[in-house]
Coordinates of N, CA and C in Angstrom, one line a residue:
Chain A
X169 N 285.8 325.9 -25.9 CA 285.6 324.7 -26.7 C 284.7 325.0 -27.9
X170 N 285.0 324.6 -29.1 CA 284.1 324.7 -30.2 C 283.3 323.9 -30.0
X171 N 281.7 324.3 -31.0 CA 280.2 323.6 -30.3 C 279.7 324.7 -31.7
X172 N 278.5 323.7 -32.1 CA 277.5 324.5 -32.7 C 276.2 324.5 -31.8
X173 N 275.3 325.9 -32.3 CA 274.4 326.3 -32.0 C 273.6 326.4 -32.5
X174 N 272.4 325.9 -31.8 CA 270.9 326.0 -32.9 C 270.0 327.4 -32.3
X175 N 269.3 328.2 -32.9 CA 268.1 329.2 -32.4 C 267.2 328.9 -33.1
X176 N 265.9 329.1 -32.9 CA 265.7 329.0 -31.1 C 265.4 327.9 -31.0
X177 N 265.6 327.4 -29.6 CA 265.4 325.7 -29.3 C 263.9 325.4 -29.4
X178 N 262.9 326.2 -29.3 CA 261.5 326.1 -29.9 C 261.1 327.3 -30.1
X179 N 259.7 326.8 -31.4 CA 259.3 328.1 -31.8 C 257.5 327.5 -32.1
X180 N 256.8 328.0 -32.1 CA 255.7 328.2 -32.8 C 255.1 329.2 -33.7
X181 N 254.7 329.1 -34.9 CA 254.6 330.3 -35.6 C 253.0 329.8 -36.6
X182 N 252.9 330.2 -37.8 CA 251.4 330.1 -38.0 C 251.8 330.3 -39.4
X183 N 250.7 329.0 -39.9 CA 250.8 328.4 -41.5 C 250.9 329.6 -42.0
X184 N 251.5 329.9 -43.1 CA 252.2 331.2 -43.9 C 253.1 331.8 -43.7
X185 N 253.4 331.9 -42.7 CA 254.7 333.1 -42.4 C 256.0 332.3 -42.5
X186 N 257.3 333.1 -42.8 CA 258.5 332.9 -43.0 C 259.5 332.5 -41.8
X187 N 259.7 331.6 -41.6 CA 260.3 331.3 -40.5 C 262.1 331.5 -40.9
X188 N 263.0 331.4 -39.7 CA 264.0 330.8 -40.3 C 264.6 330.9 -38.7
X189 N 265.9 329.1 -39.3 CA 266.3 328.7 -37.8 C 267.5 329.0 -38.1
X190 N 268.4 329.3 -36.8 CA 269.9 329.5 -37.1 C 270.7 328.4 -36.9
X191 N 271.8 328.4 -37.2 CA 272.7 327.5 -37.5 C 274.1 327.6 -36.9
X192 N 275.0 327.7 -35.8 CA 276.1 328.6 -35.5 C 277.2 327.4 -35.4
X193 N 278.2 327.5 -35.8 CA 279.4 326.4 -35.6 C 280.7 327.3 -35.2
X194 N 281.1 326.9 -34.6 CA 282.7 327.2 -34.1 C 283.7 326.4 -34.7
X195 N 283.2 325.3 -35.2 CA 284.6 324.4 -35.2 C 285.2 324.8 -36.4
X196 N 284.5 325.7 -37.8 CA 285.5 325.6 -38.8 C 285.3 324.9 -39.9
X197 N 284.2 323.8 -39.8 CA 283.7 322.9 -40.6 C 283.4 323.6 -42.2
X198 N 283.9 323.0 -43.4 CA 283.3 322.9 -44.3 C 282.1 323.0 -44.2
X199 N 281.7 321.6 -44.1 CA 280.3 320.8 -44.3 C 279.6 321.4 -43.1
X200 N 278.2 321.4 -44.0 CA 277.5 321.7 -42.9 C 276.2 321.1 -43.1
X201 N 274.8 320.5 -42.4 CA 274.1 320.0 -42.8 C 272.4 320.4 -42.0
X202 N 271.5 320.1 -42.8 CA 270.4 320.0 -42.0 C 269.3 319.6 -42.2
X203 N 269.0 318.5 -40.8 CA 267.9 317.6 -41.4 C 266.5 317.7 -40.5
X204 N 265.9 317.2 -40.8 CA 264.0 317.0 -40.2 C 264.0 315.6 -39.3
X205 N 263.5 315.4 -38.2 CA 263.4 314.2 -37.5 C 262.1 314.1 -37.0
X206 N 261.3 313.1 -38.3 CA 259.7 312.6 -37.6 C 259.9 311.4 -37.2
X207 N 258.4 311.2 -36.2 CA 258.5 309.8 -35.8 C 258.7 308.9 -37.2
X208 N 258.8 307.5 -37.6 CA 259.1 306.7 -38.3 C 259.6 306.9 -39.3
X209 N 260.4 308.2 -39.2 CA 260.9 308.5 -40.5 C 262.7 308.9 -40.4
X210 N 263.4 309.2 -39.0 CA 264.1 309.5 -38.4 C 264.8 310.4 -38.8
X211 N 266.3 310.8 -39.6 CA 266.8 311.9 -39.7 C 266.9 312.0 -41.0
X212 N 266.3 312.9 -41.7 CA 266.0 313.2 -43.2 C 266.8 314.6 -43.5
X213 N 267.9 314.5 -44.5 CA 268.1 315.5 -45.0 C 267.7 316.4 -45.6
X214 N 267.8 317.8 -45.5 CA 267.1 318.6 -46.1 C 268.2 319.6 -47.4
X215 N 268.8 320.0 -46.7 CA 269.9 321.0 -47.4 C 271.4 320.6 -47.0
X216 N 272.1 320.4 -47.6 CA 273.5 320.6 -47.3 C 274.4 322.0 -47.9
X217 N 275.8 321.7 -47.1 CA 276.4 322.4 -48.1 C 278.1 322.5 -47.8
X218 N 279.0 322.3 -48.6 CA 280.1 322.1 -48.5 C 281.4 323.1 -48.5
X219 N 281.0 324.3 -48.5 CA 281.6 325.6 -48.1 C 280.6 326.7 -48.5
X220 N 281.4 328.0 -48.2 CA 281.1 329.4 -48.6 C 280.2 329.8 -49.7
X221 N 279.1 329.7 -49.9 CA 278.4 329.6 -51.3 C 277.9 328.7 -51.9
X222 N 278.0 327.7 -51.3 CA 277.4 326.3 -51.9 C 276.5 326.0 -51.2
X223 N 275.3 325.3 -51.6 CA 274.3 324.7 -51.1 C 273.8 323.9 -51.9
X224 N 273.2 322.3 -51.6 CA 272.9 321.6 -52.0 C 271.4 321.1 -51.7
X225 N 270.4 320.2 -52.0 CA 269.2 319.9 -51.8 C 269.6 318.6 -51.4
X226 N 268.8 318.3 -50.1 CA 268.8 316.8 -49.8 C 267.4 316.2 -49.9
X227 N 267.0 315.4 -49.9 CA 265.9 314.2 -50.0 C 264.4 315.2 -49.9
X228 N 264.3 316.1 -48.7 CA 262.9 316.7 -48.4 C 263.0 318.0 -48.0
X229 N 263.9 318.9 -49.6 CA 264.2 320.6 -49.5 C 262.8 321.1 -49.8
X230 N 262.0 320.6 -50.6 CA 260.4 321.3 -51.2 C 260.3 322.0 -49.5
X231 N 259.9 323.5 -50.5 CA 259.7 324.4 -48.9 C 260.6 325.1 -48.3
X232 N 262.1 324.7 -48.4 CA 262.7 325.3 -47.4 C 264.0 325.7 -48.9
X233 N 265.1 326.4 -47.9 CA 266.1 327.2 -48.7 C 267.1 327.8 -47.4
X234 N 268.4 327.7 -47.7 CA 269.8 328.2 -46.8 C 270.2 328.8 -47.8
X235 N 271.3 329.4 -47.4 CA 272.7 330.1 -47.7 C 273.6 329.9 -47.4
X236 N 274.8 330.1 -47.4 CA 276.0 330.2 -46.9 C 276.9 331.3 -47.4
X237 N 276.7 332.5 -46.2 CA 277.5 333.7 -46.4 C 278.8 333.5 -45.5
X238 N 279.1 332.6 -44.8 CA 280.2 332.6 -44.0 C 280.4 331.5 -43.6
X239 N 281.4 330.7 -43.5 CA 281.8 329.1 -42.6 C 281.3 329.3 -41.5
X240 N 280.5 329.8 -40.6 CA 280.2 329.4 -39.4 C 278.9 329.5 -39.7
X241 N 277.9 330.1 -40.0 CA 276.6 329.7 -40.3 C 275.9 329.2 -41.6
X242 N 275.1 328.6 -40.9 CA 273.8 328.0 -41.9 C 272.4 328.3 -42.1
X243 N 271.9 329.0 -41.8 CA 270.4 329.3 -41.9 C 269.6 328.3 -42.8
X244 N 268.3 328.1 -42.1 CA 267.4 327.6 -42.5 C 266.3 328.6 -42.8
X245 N 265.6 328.2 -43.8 CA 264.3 329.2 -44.4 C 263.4 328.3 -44.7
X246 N 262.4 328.6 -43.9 CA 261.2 328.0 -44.3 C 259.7 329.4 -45.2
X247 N 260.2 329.3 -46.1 CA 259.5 330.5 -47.4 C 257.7 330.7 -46.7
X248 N 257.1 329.6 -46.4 CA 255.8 329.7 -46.1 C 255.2 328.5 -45.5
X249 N 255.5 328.7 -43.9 CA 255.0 327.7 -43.4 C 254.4 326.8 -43.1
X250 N 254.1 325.6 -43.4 CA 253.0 324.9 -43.4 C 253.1 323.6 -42.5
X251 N 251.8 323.1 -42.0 CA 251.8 322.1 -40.9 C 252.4 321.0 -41.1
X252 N 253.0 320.7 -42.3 CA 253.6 319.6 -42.5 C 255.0 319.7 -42.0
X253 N 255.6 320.7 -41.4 CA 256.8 321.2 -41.7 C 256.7 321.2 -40.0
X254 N 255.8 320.9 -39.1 CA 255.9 321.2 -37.3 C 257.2 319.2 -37.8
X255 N 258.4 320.0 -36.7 CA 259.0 318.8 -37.0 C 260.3 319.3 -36.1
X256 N 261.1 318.5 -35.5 CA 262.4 318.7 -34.6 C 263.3 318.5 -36.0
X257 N 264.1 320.0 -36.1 CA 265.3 319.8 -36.9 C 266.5 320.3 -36.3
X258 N 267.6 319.3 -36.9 CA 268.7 319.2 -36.3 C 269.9 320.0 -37.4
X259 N 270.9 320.5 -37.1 CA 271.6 321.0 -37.7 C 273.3 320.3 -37.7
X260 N 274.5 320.1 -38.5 CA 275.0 319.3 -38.3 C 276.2 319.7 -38.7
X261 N 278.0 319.8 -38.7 CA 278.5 320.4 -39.3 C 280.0 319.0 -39.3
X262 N 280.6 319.2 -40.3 CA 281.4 318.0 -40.9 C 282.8 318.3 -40.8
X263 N 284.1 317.9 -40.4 CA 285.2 318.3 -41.1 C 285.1 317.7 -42.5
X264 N 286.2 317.8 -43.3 CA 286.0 317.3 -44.5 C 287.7 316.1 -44.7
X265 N 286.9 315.0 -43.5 CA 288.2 314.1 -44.0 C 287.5 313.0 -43.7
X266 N 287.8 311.9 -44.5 CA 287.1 310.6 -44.3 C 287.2 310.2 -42.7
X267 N 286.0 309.6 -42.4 CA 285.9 309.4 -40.4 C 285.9 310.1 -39.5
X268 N 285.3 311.4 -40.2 CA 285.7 312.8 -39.4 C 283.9 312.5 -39.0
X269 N 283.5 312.5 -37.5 CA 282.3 312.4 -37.2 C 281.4 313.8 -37.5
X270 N 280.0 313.6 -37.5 CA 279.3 314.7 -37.7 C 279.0 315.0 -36.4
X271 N 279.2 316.7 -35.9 CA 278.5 317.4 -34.5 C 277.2 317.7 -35.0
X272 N 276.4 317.8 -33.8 CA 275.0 318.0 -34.1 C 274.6 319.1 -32.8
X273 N 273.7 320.3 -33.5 CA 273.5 321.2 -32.2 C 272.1 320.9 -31.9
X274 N 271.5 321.2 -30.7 CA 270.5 320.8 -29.6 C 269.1 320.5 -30.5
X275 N 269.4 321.0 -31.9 CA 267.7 320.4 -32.4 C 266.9 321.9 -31.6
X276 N 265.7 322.3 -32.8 CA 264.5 323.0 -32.7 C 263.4 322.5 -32.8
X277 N 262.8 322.8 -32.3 CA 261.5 322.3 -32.1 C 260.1 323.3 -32.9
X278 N 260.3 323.1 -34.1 CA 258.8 323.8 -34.7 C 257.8 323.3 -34.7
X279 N 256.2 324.2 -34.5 CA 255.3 323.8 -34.7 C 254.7 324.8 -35.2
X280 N 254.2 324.4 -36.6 CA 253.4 325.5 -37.5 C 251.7 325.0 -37.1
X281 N 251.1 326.8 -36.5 CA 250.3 326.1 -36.3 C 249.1 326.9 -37.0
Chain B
X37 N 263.6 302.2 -52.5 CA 264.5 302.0 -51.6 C 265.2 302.9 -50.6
X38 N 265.1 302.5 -49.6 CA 266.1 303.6 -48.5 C 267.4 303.5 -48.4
X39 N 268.5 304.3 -48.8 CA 269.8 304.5 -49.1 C 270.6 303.8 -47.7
X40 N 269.8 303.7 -46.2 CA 270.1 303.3 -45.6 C 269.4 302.5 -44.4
X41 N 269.2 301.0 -44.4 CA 268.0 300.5 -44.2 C 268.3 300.0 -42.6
X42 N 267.5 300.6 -41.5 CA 267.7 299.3 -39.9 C 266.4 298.9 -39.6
X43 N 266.2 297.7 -39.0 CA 265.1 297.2 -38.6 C 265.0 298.7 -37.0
X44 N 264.1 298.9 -37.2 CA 263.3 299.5 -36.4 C 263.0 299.3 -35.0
X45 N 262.9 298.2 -34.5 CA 263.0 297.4 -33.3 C 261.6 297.9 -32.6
X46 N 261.2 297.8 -31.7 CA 262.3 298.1 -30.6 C 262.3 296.4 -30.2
X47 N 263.6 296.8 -29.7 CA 264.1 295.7 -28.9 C 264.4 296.3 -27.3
X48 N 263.9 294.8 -27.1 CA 263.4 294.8 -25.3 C 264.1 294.0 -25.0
X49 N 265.7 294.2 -24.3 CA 266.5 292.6 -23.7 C 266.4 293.2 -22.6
X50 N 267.2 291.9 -21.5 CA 267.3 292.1 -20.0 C 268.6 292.7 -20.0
X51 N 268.8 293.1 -18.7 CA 270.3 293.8 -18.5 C 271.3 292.9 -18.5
X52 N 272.2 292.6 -18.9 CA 273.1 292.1 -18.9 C 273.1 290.8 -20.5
X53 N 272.2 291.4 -21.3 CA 272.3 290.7 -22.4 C 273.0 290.9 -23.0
X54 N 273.3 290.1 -24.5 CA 274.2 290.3 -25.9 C 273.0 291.2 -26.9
X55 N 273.4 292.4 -27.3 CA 272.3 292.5 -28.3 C 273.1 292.6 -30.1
X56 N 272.7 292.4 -31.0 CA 273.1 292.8 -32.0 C 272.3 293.6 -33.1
X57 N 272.4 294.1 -33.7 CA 271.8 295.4 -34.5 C 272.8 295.6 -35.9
X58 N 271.8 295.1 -37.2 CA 272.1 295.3 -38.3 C 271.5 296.4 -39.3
X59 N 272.2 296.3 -40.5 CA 272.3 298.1 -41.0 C 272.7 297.6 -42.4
X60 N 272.1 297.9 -43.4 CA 272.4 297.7 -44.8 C 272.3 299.0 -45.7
X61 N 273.2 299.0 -46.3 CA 273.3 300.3 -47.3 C 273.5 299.9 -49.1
X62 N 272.6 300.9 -49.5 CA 272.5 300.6 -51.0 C 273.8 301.1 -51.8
X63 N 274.5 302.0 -51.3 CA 275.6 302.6 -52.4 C 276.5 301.5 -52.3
X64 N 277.4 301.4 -52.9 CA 278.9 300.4 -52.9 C 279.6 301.7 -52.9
X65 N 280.0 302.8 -53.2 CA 280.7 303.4 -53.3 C 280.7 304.6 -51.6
X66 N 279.8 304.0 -50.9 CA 280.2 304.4 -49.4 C 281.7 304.2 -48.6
X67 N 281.8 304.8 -48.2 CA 283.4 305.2 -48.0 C 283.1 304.7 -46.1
X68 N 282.6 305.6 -45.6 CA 283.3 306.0 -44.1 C 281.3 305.6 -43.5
X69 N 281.4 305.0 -42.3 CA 280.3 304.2 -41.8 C 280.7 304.6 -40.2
X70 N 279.4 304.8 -39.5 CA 279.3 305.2 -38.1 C 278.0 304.6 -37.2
X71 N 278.1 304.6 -36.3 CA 277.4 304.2 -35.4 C 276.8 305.2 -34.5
X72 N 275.6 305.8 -34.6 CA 275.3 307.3 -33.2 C 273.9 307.0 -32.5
X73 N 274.4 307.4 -31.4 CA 272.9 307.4 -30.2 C 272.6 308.3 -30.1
X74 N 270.9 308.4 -30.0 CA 270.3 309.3 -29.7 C 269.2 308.8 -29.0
X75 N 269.5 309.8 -27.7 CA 268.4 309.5 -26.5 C 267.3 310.6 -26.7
X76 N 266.2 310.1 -25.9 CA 264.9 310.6 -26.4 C 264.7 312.0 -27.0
X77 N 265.0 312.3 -28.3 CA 265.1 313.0 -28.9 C 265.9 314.3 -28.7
X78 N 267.4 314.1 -28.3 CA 267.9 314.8 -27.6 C 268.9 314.5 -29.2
X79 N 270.1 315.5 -29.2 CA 271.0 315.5 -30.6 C 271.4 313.9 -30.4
X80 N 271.7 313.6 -31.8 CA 272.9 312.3 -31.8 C 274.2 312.6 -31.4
X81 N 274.4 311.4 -31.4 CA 276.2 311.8 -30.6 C 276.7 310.5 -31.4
X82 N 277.9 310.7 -31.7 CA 278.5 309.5 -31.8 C 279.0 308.4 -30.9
X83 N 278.7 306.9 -31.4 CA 279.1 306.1 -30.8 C 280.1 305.4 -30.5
X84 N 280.3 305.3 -32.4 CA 281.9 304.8 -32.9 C 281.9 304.6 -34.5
X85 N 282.8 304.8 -35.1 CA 283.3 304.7 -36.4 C 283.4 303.0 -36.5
X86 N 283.2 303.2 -37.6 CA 282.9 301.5 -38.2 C 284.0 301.7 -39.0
X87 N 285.6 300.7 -38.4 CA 286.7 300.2 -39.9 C 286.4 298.8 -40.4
X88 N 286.8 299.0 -41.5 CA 286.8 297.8 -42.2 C 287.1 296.0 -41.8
X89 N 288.1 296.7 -40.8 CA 288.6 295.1 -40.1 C 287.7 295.1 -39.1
X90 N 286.4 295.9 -38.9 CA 285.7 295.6 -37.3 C 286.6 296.0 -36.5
X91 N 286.0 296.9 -35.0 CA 286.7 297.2 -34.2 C 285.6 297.5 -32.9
X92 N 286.5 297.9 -32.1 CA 285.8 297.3 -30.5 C 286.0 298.5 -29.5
X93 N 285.2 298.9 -28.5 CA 285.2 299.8 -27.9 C 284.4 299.3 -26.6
X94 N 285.3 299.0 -25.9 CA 284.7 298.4 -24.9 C 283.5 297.4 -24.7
X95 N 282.6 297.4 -24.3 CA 281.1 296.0 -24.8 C 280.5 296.4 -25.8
X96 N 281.1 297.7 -26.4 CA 280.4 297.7 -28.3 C 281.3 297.0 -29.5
X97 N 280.5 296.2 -30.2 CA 281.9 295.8 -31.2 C 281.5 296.1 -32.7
X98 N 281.6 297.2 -33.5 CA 281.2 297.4 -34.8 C 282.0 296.2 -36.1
X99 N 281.3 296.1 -36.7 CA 281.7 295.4 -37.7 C 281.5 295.5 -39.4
X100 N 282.1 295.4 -40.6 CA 281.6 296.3 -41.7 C 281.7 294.8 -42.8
X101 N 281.2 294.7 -43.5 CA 281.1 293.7 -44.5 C 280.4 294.4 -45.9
X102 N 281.7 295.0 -46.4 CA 281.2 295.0 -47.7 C 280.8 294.6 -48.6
X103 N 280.9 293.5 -49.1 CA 280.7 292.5 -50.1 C 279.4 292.5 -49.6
X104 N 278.6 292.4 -48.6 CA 277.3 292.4 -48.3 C 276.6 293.9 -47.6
X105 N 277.5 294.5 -48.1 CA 277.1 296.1 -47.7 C 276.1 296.2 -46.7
X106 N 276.2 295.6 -45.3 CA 276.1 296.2 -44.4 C 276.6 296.1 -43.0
X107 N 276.3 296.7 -42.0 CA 277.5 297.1 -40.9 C 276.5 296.2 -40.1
X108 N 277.1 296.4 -38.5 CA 276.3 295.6 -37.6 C 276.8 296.3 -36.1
X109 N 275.9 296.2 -34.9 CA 277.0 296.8 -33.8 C 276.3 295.6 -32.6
X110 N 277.2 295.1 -31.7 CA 277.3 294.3 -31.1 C 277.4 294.7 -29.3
X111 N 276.7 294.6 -28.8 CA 276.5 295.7 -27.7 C 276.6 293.8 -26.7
X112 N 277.9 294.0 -25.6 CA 277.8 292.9 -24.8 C 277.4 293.3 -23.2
X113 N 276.9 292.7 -22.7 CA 277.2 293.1 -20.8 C 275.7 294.1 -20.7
X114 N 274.9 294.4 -21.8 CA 274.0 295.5 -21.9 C 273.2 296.1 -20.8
X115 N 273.5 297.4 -20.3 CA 273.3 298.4 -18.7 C 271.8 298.8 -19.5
X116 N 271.1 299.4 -18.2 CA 270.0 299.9 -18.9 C 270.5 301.5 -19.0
X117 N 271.4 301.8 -19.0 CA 271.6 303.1 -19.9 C 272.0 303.4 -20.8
X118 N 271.8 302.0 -21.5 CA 272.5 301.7 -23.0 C 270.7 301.9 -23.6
X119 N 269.7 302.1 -23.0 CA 268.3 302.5 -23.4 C 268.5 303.6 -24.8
X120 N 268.5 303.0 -26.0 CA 268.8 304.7 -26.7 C 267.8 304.4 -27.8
X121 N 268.1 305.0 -28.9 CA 268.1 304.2 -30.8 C 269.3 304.5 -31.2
X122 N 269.5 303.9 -31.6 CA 271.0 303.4 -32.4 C 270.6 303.7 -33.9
X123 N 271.7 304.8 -34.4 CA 271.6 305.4 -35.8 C 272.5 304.8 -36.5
X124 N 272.6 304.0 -37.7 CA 273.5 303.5 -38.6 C 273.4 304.9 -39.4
X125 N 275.1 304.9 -39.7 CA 275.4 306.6 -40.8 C 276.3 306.1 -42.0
X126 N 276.1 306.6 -42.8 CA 276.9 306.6 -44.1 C 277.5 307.7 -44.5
X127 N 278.7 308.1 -45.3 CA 278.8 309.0 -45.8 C 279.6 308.6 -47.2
X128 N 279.6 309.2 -48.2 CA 280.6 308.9 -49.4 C 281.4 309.0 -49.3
X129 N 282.1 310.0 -48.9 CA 283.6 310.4 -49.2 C 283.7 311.6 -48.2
X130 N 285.1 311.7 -47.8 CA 285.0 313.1 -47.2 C 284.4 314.1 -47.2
X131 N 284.2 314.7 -47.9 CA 283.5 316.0 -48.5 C 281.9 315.3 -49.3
X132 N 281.4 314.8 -48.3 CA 280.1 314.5 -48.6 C 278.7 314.3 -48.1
X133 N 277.9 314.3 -48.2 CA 276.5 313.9 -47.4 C 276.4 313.2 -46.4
X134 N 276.3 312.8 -45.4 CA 276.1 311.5 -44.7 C 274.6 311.4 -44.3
X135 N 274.4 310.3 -44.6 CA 273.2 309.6 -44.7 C 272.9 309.0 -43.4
X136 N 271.5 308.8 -42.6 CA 271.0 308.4 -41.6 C 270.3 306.8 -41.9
X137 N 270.4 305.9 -41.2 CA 268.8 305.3 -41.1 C 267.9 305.7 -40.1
X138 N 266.8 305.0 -40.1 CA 265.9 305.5 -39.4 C 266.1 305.0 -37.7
X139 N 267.2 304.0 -37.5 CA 267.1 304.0 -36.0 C 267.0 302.9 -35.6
X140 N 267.2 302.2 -34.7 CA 266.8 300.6 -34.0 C 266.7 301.5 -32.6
X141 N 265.4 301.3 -31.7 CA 265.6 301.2 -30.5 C 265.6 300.1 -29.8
X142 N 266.0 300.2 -28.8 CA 266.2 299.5 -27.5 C 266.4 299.6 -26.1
X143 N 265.9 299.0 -25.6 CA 265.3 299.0 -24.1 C 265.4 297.7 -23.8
X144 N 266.5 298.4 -22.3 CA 266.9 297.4 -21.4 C 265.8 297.6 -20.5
X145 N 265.6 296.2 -19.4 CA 264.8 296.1 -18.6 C 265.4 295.5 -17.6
X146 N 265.7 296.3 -16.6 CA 266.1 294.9 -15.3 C 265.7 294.1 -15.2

């Protein structure tokens, strides 16, 4: 069955250093997406991207940066970690036809500490 | 403004109540509208796709009103394992961003 994958499902690492989360899809998807989920603030875009080389900025990119070297991954980079950034992010991947639902893989769990 | 606004809740009904749950969105040019649960902080899943004419999926009934740009989901018979938050989602167009709001929970209580 196709499924995406997130790595690692938790991490803790320490204000400054480079982090980065993985992103794995099977299904094929164009789109692919990834957001931040704090309390009262719920699922916040960070980066998207709509194929092979494309990448876009969503609402709260300050900090972070992807790629896209291949339709099945997405990487997330976080350049230099900072406490604001300990947050459950979710990663998300799209067909590209109207009503086509979004998959979501199991969520990481950072804490910059 | 938030591109996609839900009251926050939480909402506390008994089991076997009606609940309803509204969702307003600022774009007019939003295309495709969803409905996703997510239990205690575990991935979202989808619920159901929101069409234009409203449509029904057993004791959930989504509904969309454009002209007043925003959706609504209508939960009848309510089990307490219908306990979640409820994501109102947007997207523009096929090939595009989809937008979250922040969630309505709810909690059933025998």
């Amino acid at each position: 069955d196709a499924e995406i994958t997130q790595s690692p499902r938790h991490k803790i690492t320490e204000t400054g250093r480079q982090v980065t989360l993985a992103c794995h899809q099977t299904w094929n998807h164009n789109n692919m997406f990834w957001y931040r989920q704090d309390l009262g603030h719920g699922l916040r875009l960070i980066h998207y991207s709509y194929g092979v080389h494309d990448t876009n900025k969503g609402e709260v990119s300050d900090g972070y940066s992807v790629s896209r070297s291949n339709t099945e991954d997405l990487p997330l980079t976080l350049e230099s970690a900072a406490s604001s950034q300990t947050s459950v992010y979710f990663c998300a991947s799209r067909e590209s036809q109207d009503r086509s639902e979004a998959f979501f893989g199991q969520g990481t769990r950072l804490t910059v500490v | 403004r938030k591109e996609v606004e839900q009251d926050p809740g939480p909402f506390n009904v008994p089991e076997g109540a009606t609940v309803a749950f509204n969702c307003t969105y600022s774009n007019s040019a939003s295309q495709s509208f969803f409905w996703y649960r997510q239990d205690c902080r575990k991935e979202p899943k989808l619920l159901m796709s929101v069409y234009s004419s409203g449509n029904e999926d057993g004791r959930f009934t989504a509904q969309l009103n454009r002209a007043s740009q925003y959706i609504s989901l209508l939960i009848r018979d309510s089990k307490l394992s219908d306990s979640a938050t409820y994501l109102c989602v947007v997207a523009y167009s096929s090939a595009s961003k989809i937008i979250f709001g922040s969630g309505t929970r709810l909690s059933i209580r025998p």
